[in-house]
């Protein structure tokens, strides 16, 4: 019998289609090579014990009958809610100890919550020898993420499970790997933490006020995303770059860019990037630039006007690290 399993899942960056994806349009998302590790171990007691030092939590304990409820600390919310749902489906006599370890900061918008949920889920199903397909694991994790967060298309959960670069339609209606290699993309960070649910609600409010305009913008983002999928598969990065600029202009119309994002986009283009855009909900977090030949110049410009994040794009999806 296995007593202890460690699994890890990657962070994510959205390349095309943010916001529109919430309304049923496709997006393209890639996994980044910064991972979140979760170890689960049978403890022989009736308790759930969690230690997440990178998330500011060293000892958190509950009986397994008492899981969930409101007011859970942010760092444990996703893991605890997933565990509660897991025990409802696969009851167990005894509890577990959980330890998380993160390679990435929570503030970049790389999706630490979904990576934690996915790595924990993978470790749990491995510990109890439950056979799930990737899609079943996706549905299970996405259900828990939605219960905690209320909003979200689930693309981040898909990236954490499948890895690589994928074309995604919510709620996992389409999950298609379109590129498996590393992409020539550099990532700039604004230094400002964005609050995704607030921005998603802001766009929902704009859509309520101006339904036709916003639907028109989403339709155009849809076209740009589908075209980007083709160009990525053809490795035509010059065209991918142009499409990023188009996507950014459409996001500007939704009013979710920021001065810092616009500045990083501008300096990257001036330094020779083939295209640049914000990545994610907007309001802060990261931007991305396609580079071909001018990498050093673009990196220098990012460093001068924000922060350059040294990450590899197109990383491996969730995996079991050790099994004892
Ligand atoms: C946030 O990273 C991307 C959004 O499209 C929200 C989501 O898809 O869940 C704004």
Tab-separated table of N, CA and C and ligand atoms in Angstrom, residues 12 14 17-19 21-22 152-155 196 200 280-281, ligand 1:
chain	number	residue	atom	x	y	z
A	12	UNK	N	0.384	28.708	-15.268
A	12	UNK	CA	-0.122	28.940	-16.634
A	12	UNK	C	-0.026	30.408	-17.032
A	14	UNK	N	-2.096	32.749	-20.110
A	14	UNK	CA	-3.036	32.724	-21.234
A	14	UNK	C	-2.421	33.544	-22.379
A	17	UNK	N	-7.417	35.183	-25.963
A	17	UNK	CA	-8.817	34.875	-25.674
A	17	UNK	C	-9.305	35.106	-24.258
A	18	UNK	N	-8.498	35.773	-23.383
A	18	UNK	CA	-8.988	36.003	-22.022
A	18	UNK	C	-10.292	36.797	-22.054
A	19	UNK	N	-11.057	36.651	-21.039
A	19	UNK	CA	-12.396	37.234	-20.865
A	19	UNK	C	-13.421	36.626	-21.821
A	21	UNK	N	-13.277	33.890	-23.178
A	21	UNK	CA	-13.378	32.460	-22.834
A	21	UNK	C	-14.443	32.205	-21.759
A	22	UNK	N	-14.677	33.200	-20.916
A	22	UNK	CA	-15.694	33.051	-19.864
A	22	UNK	C	-17.092	32.909	-20.496
A	152	UNK	N	-14.860	31.756	-13.316
A	152	UNK	CA	-13.630	31.208	-13.901
A	152	UNK	C	-13.970	30.193	-14.964
A	153	UNK	N	-13.249	30.275	-16.078
A	153	UNK	CA	-13.554	29.403	-17.220
A	153	UNK	C	-12.924	28.021	-17.082
A	154	UNK	N	-11.922	27.879	-16.201
A	154	UNK	CA	-11.290	26.577	-16.002
A	154	UNK	C	-10.071	26.333	-16.887
A	155	UNK	N	-9.693	27.333	-17.691
A	155	UNK	CA	-8.530	27.142	-18.575
A	155	UNK	C	-7.252	26.887	-17.778
A	196	UNK	N	-8.530	38.786	-10.308
A	196	UNK	CA	-9.294	38.244	-11.446
A	196	UNK	C	-10.815	38.311	-11.259
A	200	UNK	N	-13.344	40.129	-13.888
A	200	UNK	CA	-14.359	39.347	-14.606
A	200	UNK	C	-15.736	39.988	-14.371
A	280	UNK	N	-3.978	37.456	-19.151
A	280	UNK	CA	-4.781	37.234	-17.943
A	280	UNK	C	-5.929	38.218	-17.858
A	281	UNK	N	-6.324	38.486	-16.624
A	281	UNK	CA	-7.525	39.304	-16.421
A	281	UNK	C	-7.305	40.775	-16.742
B	1	LIG	C1	-7.915	35.345	-16.170
B	1	LIG	O1	-6.586	34.861	-16.111
B	1	LIG	C2	-8.581	34.995	-17.474
B	1	LIG	C3	-10.059	35.321	-17.551
B	1	LIG	O2	-10.500	34.945	-18.839
B	1	LIG	C4	-10.858	34.604	-16.497
B	1	LIG	C5	-11.071	33.126	-16.755
B	1	LIG	O3	-11.038	32.677	-17.893
B	1	LIG	O4	-11.357	32.410	-15.787
B	1	LIG	C6	-10.268	36.803	-17.400
